[in-house]
mmCIF file of C-alpha atoms in Angstrom:
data_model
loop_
_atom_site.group_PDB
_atom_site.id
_atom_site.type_symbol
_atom_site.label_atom_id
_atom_site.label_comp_id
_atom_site.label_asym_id
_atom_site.label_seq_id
_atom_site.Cartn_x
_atom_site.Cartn_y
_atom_site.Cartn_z
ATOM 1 C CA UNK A 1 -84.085 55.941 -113.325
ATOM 2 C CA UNK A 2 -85.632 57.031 -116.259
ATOM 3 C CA UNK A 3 -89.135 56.392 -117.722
ATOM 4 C CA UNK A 4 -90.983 56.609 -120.100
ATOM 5 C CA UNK A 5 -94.679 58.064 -121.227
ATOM 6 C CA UNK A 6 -96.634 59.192 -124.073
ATOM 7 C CA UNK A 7 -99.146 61.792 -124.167
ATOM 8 C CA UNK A 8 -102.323 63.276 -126.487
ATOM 9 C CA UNK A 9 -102.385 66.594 -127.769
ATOM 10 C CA UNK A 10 -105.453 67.841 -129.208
ATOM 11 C CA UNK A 11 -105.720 71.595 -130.893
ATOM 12 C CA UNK A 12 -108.418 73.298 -133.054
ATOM 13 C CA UNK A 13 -107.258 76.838 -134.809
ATOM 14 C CA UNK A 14 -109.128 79.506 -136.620
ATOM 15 C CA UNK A 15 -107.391 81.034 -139.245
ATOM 16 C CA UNK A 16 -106.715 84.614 -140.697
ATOM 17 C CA UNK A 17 -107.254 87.393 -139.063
ATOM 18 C CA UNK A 18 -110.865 86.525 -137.778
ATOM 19 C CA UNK A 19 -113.348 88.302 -136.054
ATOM 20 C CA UNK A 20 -114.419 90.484 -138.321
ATOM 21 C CA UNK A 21 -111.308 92.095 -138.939
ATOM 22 C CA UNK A 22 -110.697 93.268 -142.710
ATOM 23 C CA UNK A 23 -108.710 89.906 -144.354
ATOM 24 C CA UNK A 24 -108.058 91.223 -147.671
ATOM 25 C CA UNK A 25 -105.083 89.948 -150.341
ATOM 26 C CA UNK A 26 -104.291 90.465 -154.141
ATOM 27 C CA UNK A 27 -102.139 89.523 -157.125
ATOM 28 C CA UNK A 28 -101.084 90.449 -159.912
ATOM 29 C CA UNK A 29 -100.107 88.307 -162.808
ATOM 30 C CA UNK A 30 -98.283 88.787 -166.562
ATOM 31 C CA UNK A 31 -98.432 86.029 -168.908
ATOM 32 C CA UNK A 32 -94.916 87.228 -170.520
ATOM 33 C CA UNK A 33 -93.695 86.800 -174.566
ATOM 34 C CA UNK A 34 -91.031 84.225 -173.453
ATOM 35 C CA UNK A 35 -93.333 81.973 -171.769
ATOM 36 C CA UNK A 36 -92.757 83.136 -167.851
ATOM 37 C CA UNK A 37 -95.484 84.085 -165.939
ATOM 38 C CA UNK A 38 -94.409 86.926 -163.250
ATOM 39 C CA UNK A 39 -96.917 86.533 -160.400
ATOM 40 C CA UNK A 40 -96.535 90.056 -158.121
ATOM 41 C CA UNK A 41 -97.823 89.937 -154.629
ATOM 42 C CA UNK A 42 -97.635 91.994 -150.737
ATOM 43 C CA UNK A 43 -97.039 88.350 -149.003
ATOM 44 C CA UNK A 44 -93.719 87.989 -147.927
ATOM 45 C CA UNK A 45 -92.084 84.219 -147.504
ATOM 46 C CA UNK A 46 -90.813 83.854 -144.371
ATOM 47 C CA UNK A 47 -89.993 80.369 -144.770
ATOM 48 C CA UNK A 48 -92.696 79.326 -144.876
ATOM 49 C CA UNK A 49 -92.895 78.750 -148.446
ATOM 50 C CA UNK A 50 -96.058 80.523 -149.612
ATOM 51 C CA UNK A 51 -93.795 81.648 -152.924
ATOM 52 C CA UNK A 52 -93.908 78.397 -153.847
ATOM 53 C CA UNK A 53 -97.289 77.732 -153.242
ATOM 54 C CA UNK A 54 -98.233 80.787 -155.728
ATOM 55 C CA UNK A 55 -95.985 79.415 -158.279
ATOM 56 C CA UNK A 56 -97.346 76.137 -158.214
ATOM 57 C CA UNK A 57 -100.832 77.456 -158.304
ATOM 58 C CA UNK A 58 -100.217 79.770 -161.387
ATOM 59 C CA UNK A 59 -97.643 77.301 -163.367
ATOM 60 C CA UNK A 60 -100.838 74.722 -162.554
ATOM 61 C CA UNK A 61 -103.411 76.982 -164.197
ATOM 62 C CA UNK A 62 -101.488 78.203 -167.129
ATOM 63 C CA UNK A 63 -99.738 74.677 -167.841
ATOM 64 C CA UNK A 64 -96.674 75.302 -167.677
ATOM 65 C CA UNK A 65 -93.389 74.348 -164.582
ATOM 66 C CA UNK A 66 -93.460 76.070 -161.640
ATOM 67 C CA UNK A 67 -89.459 77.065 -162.520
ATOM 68 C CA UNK A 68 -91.194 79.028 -164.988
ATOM 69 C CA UNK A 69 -92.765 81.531 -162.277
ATOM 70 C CA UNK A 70 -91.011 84.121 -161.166
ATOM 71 C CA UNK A 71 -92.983 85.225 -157.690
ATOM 72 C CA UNK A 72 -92.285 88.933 -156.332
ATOM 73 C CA UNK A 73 -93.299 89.636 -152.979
ATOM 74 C CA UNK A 74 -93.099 92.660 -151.006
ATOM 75 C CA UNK A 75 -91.658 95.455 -153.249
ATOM 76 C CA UNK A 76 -94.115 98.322 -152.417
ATOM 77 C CA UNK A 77 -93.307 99.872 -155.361
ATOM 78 C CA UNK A 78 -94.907 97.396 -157.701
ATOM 79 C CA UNK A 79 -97.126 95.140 -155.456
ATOM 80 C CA UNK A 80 -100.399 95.066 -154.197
ATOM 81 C CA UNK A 81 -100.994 95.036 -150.239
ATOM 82 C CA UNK A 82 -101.484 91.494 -149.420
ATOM 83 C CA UNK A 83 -101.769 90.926 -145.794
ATOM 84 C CA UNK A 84 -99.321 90.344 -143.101
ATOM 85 C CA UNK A 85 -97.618 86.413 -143.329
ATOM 86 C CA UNK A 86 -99.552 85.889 -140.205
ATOM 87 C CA UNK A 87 -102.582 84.339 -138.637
ATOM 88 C CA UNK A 88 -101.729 81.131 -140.945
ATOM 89 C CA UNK A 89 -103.943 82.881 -144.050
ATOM 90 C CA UNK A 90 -101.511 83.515 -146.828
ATOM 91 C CA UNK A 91 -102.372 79.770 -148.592
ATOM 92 C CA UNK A 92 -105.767 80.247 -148.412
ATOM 93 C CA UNK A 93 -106.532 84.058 -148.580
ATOM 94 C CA UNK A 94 -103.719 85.031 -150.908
ATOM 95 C CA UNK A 95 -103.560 81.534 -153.242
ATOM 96 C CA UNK A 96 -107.337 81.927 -153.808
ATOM 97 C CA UNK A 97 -106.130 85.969 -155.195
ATOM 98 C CA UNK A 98 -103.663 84.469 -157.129
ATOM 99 C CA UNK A 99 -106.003 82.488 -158.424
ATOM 100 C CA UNK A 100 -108.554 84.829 -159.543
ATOM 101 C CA UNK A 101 -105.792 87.000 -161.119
ATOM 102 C CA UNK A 102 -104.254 83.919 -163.053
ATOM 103 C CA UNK A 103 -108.176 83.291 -164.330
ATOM 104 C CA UNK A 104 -108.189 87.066 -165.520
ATOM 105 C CA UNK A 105 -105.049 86.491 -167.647
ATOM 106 C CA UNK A 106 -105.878 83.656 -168.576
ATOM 107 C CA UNK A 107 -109.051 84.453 -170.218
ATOM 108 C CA UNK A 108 -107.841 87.101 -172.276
ATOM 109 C CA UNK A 109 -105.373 84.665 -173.866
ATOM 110 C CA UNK A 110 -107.738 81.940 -174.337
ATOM 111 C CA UNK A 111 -109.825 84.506 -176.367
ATOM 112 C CA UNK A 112 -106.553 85.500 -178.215
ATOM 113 C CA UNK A 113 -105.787 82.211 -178.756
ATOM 114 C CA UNK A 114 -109.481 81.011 -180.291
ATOM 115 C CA UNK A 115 -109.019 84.050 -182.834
ATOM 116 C CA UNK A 116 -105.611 82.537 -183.714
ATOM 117 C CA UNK A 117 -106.317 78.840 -183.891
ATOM 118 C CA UNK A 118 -109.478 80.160 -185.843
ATOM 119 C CA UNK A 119 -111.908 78.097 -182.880
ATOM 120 C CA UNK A 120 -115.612 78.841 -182.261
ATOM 121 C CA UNK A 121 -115.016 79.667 -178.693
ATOM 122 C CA UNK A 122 -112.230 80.229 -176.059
ATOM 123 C CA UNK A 123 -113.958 77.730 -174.391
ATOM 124 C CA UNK A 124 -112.642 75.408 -177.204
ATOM 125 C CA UNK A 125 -109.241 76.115 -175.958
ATOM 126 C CA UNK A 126 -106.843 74.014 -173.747
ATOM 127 C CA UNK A 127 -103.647 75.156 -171.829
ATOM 128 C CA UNK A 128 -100.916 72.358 -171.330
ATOM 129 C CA UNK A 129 -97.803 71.114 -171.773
ATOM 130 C CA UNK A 130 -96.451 74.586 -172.612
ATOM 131 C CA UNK A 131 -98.877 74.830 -175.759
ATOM 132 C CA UNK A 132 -102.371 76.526 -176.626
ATOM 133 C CA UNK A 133 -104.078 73.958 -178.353
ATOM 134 C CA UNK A 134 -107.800 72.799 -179.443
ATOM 135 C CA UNK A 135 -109.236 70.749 -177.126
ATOM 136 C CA UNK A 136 -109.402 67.414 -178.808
ATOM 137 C CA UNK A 137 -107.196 68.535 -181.716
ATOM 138 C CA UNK A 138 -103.726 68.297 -180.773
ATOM 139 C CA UNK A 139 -102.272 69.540 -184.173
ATOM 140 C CA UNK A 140 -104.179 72.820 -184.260
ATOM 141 C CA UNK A 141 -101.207 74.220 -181.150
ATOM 142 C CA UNK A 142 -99.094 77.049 -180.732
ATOM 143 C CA UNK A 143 -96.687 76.905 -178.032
ATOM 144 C CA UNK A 144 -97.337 79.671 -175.564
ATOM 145 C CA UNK A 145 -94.055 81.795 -175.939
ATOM 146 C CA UNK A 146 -95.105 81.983 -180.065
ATOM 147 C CA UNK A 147 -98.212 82.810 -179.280
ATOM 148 C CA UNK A 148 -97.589 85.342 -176.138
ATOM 149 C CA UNK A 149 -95.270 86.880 -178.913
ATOM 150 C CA UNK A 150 -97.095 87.400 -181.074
ATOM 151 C CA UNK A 151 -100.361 88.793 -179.294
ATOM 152 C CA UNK A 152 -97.266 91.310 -178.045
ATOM 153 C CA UNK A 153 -96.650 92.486 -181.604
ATOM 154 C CA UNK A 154 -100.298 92.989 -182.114
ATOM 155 C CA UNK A 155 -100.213 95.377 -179.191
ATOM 156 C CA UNK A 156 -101.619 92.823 -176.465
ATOM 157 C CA UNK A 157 -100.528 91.769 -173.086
ATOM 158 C CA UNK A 158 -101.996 89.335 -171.080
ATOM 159 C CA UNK A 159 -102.450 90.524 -167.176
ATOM 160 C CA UNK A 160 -104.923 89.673 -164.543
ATOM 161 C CA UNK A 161 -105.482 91.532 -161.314
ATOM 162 C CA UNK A 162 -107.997 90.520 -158.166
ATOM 163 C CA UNK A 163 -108.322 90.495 -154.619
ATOM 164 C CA UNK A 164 -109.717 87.778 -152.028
ATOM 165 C CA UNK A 165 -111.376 88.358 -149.011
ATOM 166 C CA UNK A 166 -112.032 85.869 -146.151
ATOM 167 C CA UNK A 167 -115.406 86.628 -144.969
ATOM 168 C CA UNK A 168 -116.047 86.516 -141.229
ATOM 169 C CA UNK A 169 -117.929 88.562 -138.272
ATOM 170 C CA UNK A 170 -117.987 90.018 -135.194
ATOM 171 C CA UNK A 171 -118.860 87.361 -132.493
ATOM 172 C CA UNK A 172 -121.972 88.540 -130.133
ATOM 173 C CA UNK A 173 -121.270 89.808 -127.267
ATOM 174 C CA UNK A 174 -124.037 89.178 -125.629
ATOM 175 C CA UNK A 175 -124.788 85.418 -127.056
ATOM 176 C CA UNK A 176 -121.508 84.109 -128.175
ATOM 177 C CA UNK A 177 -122.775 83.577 -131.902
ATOM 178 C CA UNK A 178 -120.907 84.677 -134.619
ATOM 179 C CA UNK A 179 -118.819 83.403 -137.532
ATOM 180 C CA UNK A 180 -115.087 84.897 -136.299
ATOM 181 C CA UNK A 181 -112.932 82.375 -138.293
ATOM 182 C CA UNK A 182 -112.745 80.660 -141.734
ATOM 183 C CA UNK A 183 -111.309 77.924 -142.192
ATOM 184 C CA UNK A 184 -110.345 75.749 -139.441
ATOM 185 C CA UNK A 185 -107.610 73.639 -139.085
ATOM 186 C CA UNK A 186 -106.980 70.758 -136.917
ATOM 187 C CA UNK A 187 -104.497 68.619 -135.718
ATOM 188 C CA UNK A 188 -103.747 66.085 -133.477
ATOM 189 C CA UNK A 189 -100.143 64.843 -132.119
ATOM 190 C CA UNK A 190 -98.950 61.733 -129.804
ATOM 191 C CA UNK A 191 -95.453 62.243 -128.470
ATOM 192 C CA UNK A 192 -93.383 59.596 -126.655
ATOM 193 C CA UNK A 193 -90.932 60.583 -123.881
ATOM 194 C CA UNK A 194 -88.120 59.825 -121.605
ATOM 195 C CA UNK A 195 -88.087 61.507 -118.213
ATOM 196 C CA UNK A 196 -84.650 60.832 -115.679
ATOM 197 C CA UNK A 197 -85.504 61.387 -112.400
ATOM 198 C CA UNK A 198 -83.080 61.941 -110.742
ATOM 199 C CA UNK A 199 -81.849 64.968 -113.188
ATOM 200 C CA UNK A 200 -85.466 65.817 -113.980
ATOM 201 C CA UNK A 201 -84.164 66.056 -117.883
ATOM 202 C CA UNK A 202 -87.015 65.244 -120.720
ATOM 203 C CA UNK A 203 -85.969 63.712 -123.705
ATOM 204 C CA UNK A 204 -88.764 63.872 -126.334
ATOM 205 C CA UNK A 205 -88.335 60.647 -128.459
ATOM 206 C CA UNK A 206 -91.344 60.350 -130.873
ATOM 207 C CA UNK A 207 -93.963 62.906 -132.147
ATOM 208 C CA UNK A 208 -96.606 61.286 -134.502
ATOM 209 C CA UNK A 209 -98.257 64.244 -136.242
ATOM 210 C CA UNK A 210 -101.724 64.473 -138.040
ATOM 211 C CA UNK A 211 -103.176 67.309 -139.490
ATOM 212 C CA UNK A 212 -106.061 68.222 -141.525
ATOM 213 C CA UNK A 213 -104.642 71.154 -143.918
ATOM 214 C CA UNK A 214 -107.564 70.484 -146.548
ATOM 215 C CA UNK A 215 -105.016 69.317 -150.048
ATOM 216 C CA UNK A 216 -101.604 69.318 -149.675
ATOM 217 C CA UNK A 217 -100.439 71.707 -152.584
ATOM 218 C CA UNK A 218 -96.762 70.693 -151.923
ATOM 219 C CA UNK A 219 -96.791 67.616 -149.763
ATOM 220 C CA UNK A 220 -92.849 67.837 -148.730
ATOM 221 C CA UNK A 221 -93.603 71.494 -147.757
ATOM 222 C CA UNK A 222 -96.406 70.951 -145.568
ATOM 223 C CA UNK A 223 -94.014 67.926 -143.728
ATOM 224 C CA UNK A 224 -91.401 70.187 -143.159
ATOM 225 C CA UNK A 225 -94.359 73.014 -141.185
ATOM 226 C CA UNK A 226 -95.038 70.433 -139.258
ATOM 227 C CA UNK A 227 -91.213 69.330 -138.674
ATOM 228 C CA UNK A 228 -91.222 73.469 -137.510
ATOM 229 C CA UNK A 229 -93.673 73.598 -135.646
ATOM 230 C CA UNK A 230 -92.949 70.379 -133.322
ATOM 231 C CA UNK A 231 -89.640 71.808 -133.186
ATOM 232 C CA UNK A 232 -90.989 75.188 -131.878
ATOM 233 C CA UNK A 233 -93.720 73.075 -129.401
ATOM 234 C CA UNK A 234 -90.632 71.229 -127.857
ATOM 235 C CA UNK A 235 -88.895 74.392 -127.377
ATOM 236 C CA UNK A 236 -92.122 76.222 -125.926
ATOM 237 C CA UNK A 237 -92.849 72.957 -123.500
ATOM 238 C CA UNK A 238 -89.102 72.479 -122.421
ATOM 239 C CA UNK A 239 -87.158 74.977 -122.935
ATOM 240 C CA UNK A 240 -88.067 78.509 -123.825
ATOM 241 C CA UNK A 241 -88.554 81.217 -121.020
ATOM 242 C CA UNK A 242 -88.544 84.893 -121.194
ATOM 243 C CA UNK A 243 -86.973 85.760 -117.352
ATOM 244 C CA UNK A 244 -87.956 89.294 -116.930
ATOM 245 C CA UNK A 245 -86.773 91.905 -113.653
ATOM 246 C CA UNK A 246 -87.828 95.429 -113.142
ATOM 247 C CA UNK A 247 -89.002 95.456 -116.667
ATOM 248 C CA UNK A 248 -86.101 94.342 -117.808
ATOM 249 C CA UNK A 249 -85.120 90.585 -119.792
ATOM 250 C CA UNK A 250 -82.621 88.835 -117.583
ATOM 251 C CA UNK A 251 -81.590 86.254 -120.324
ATOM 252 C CA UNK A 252 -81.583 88.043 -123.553
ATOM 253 C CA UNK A 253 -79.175 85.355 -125.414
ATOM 254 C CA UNK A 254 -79.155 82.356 -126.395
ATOM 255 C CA UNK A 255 -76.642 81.472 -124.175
ATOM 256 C CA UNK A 256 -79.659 82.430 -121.615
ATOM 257 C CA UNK A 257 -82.420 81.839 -123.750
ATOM 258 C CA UNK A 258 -82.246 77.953 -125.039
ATOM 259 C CA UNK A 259 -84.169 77.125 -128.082
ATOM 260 C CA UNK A 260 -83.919 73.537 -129.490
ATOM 261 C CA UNK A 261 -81.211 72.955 -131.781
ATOM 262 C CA UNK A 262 -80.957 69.544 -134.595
ATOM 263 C CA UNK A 263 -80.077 67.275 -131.556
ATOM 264 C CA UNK A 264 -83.312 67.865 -129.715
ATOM 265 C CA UNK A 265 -85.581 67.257 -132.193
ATOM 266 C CA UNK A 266 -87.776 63.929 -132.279
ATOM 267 C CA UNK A 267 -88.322 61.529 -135.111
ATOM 268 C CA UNK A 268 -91.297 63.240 -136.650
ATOM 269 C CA UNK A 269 -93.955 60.871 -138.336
ATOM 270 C CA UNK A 270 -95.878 63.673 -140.353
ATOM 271 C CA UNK A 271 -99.531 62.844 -141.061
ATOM 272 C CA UNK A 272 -101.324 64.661 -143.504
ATOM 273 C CA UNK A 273 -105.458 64.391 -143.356
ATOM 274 C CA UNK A 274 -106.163 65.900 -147.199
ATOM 275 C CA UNK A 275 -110.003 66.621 -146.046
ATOM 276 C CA UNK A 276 -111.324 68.897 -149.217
ATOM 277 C CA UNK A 277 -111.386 72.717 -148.156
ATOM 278 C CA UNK A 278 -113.954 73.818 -150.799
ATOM 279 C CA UNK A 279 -113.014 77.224 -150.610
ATOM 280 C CA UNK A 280 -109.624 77.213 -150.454
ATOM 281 C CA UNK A 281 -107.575 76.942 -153.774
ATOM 282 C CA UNK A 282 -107.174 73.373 -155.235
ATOM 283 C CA UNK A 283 -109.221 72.793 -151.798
ATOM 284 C CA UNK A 284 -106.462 73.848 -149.028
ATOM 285 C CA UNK A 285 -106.174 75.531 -146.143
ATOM 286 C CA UNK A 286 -103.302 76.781 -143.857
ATOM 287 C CA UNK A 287 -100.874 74.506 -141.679
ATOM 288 C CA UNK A 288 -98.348 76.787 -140.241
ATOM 289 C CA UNK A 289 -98.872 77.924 -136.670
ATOM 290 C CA UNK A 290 -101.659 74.867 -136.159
ATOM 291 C CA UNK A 291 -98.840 72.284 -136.759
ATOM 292 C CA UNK A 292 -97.078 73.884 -133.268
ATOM 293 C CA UNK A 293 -100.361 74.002 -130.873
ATOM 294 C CA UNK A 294 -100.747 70.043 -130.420
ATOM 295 C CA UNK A 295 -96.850 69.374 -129.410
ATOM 296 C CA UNK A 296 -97.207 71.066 -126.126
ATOM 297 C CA UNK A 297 -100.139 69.511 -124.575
ATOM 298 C CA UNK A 298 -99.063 65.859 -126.326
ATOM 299 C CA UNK A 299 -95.321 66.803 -124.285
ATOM 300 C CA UNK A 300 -96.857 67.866 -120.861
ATOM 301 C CA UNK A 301 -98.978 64.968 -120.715
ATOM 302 C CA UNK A 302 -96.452 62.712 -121.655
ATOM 303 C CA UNK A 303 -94.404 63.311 -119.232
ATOM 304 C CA UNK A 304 -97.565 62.990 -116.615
ATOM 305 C CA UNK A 305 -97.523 59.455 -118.231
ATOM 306 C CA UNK A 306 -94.576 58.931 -117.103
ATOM 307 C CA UNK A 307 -94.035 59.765 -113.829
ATOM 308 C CA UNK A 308 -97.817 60.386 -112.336
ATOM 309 C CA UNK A 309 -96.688 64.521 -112.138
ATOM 310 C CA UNK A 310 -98.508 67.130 -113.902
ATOM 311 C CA UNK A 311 -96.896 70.230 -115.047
ATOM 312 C CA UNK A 312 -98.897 73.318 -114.799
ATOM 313 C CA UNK A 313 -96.797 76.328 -116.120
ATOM 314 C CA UNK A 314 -94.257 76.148 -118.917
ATOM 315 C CA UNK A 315 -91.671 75.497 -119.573
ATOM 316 C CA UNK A 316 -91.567 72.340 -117.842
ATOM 317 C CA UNK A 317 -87.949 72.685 -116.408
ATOM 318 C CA UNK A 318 -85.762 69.995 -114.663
ATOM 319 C CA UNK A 319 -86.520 71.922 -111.435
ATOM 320 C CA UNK A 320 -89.969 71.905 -112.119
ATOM 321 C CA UNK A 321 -90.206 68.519 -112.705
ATOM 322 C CA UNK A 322 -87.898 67.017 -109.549
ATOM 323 C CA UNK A 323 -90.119 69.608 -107.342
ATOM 324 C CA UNK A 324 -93.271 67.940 -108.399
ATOM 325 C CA UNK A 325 -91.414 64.104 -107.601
ATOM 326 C CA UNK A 326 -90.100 65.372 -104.066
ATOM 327 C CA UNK A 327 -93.951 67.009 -103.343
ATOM 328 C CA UNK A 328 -95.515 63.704 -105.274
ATOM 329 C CA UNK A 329 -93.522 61.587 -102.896
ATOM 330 C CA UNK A 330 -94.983 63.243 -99.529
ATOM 331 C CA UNK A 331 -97.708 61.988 -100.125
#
C-alpha cells in the first residue's frame, strides 16, 4: 500500500565564517578604453554563480550589460585573496567589495568626465546606457569607450580597489551573548511524499520552497540554489551514507554511494521572500547552503505523516523504515 504525507521543515542559518573569525574579501576593478570593465577577484564559482553576481553588480553601477564584464577569479597571480566559496558569504561579503571597488573607479571617471563635458561637479554626471552624460542634459554625452579612450591618451586609467569585512564576535562563554553571525538567512520548505510499505521505498513528490535571501540579484539563479539544494536534502534524507570499517569507506562509488540523479528530484515550487538586507549589496544576502537545511526535516516528517513512524538517524532507508512499521505494529 502506499501513502502519502507531507511534512514542515523549518531552518535558520548564520552566514560567513562567524564567530569572530577574520571574514575579509576584495576586488579589483578596470574601467577599460573599449568599454569592458574587468572585475578581478580570489572567489572562485563553483556553480554557484557568484561570477555572475559580480558582473551584474559592476555592469549595474557603471551602466553598461553584464556581457560586458569580464570576471577573473582565482588566478593568484593577479587577484586579491577573497575568501573561501564557503559558509554561503561570497554574495554578501565579496559583492559588497566589488562594490566599493566599482565606486572607486567610478569616481575617478565621473571627475574625468565633468572636466570633459565642462560640468560644475562630478556629481553633475550620470552613467547609463553605455554613455557619460549630464544629468538632465542628454546631448552633452560621450559614450564611455570615447571617453575611457581618451582619458587613456591623457595618461589616465580608471581602477578601483577595496576590501569588505563582515563584522562579527566571539560568543561568551560564560553568558551565551555575542554577535557570531551576520546576516541570517531563513527558509522554510513543505514536501509531499509517497511511502510503499511493503518495500519501505520514499518517493518525494512535492517540495514548496521559501526563502528569505534579502533581493534576488538574479532571480533564475537563486531558483536554481534552491533546485540544488532540495536536490542535495533528498539525497542527505534518503539516500546518502558514508559506510565506514576499520577506518576504512566500505562504499566508495557511486555504485555504493547513491546520490539522487534527474529522476528523483521533486517538482520544486521555488519561493523567494525579497526581505531588504540593508547591508548587503542592492540589499541581498546568501542562499546557497540555507536552501538545503529545510528539505531534510520537511522529508523526515513527511514521511511520519504518512505512516505514524518517526525516523531518527539518516538516511531514512527502506530498512529503516519497514523496521519502524514491523516495531510500530507490536504495539
Amino acid at each position: 500500500m502506499k501513502k502519502r504525507g507531507r511534512g514542515l521543515g523549518c531552518a535558520w542559518y548564520g552566514t560567513g565564517y562567524g564567530n569572530g573569525f577574520p571574514d575579509v574579501s576584495s576586488a579589483f576593478v578596470e574601467i577599460h578604453d573599449d568599454g569592458s570593465v574587468s572585475v578581478l577577484t580570489g572567489a572562485i564559482d563553483v556553480g554557484q554563480g557568484s561570477s555572475t553576481i559580480f558582473a551584474q553588480i559592476a555592469a549595474e553601477e557603471l551602466g553598461i550589460d553584464p556581457e560586458e564584464v569580464t570576471v577573473i577569479s582565482g588566478d593568484t597571480d593577479v587577484t586579491p585573496d577573497s575568501g573561501t566559496s564557503a559558509a554561503t558569504r561570497h554574495t554578501y561579503n565579496t559583492g559588497n567589495a566589488v562594490i566599493k571597488a566599482v565606486a572607486q573607479a567610478k569616481a575617478s571617471l565621473l571627475t574625468y568626465a565633468a572636466r570633459a563635458l565642462h560640468c560644475t561637479t562630478a556629481d553633475g554626471i550620470e552613467l547609463k546606457d553605455h554613455k557619460v552624460r549630464v544629468k538632465g542634459e542628454p546631448s552633452r554625452s560621450l559614450p564611455l569607450a570615447e571617453l575611457v579612450s581618451k582619458a587613456r591618451l591623457e595618461g589616465e586609467r580608471f581602477l578601483g580597489s577595496d576590501s569588505y569585512t563582515a563584522r562579527t564576535t566571539r560568543v561568551n562563554p560564560e553568558t551565551g551573548q555575542g554577535a557570531p553571525y551576520w546576516p541570517y538567512a531563513f527558509g522554510s520548505q513543505v514536501a509531499e511524499v509517497e511511502v510503499d510499505t511493503e518495500t519501505g521505498n520514499v518517493q518525494v513528490l512535492r517540495v514548496a520552497a521559501a526563502h528569505d535571501l534579502g533581493k534576488a540579484i538574479n532571480p533564475l539563479q537563486a531558483e536554481g540554489q534552491i533546485a540544488g539544494g532540495i536536490a542535495q536534502g533528498v539525497g542527505f534524507a534518503l539516500l546518502e551514507e558514508v559506510r565506514l570499517s576499520e577506518g576504512r569507506i566500505k562504499n566508495p562509488t557511486f555504485s555504493q554511494y547513491l546520490i539522487p540523479t534527474v529522476l528523483d528530484m521533486p517538482e520544486i515550487r521555488a519561493i523567494l521572500v525579497e526581505e531588504p538586507e540593508g547591508t548587503g549589496p542592492y540589499d541581498a544576502k546568501g542562499l546557497g547552503e540555507p536552501a538545503m537545511l529545510p528539505t531534510i526535516a520537511a522529508i523526515v516528517n513527511a514521511i511520519d505523516d504518512a505512516v505514524g513512524v518517526r525516523i531518527t538517524s539518516l538516511p531514512a532507508t527502506p530498512e529503516k523504515i519497514l523496521a519502524a512499521l514491523a516495531e510500530q505494529s507490536k504495539k
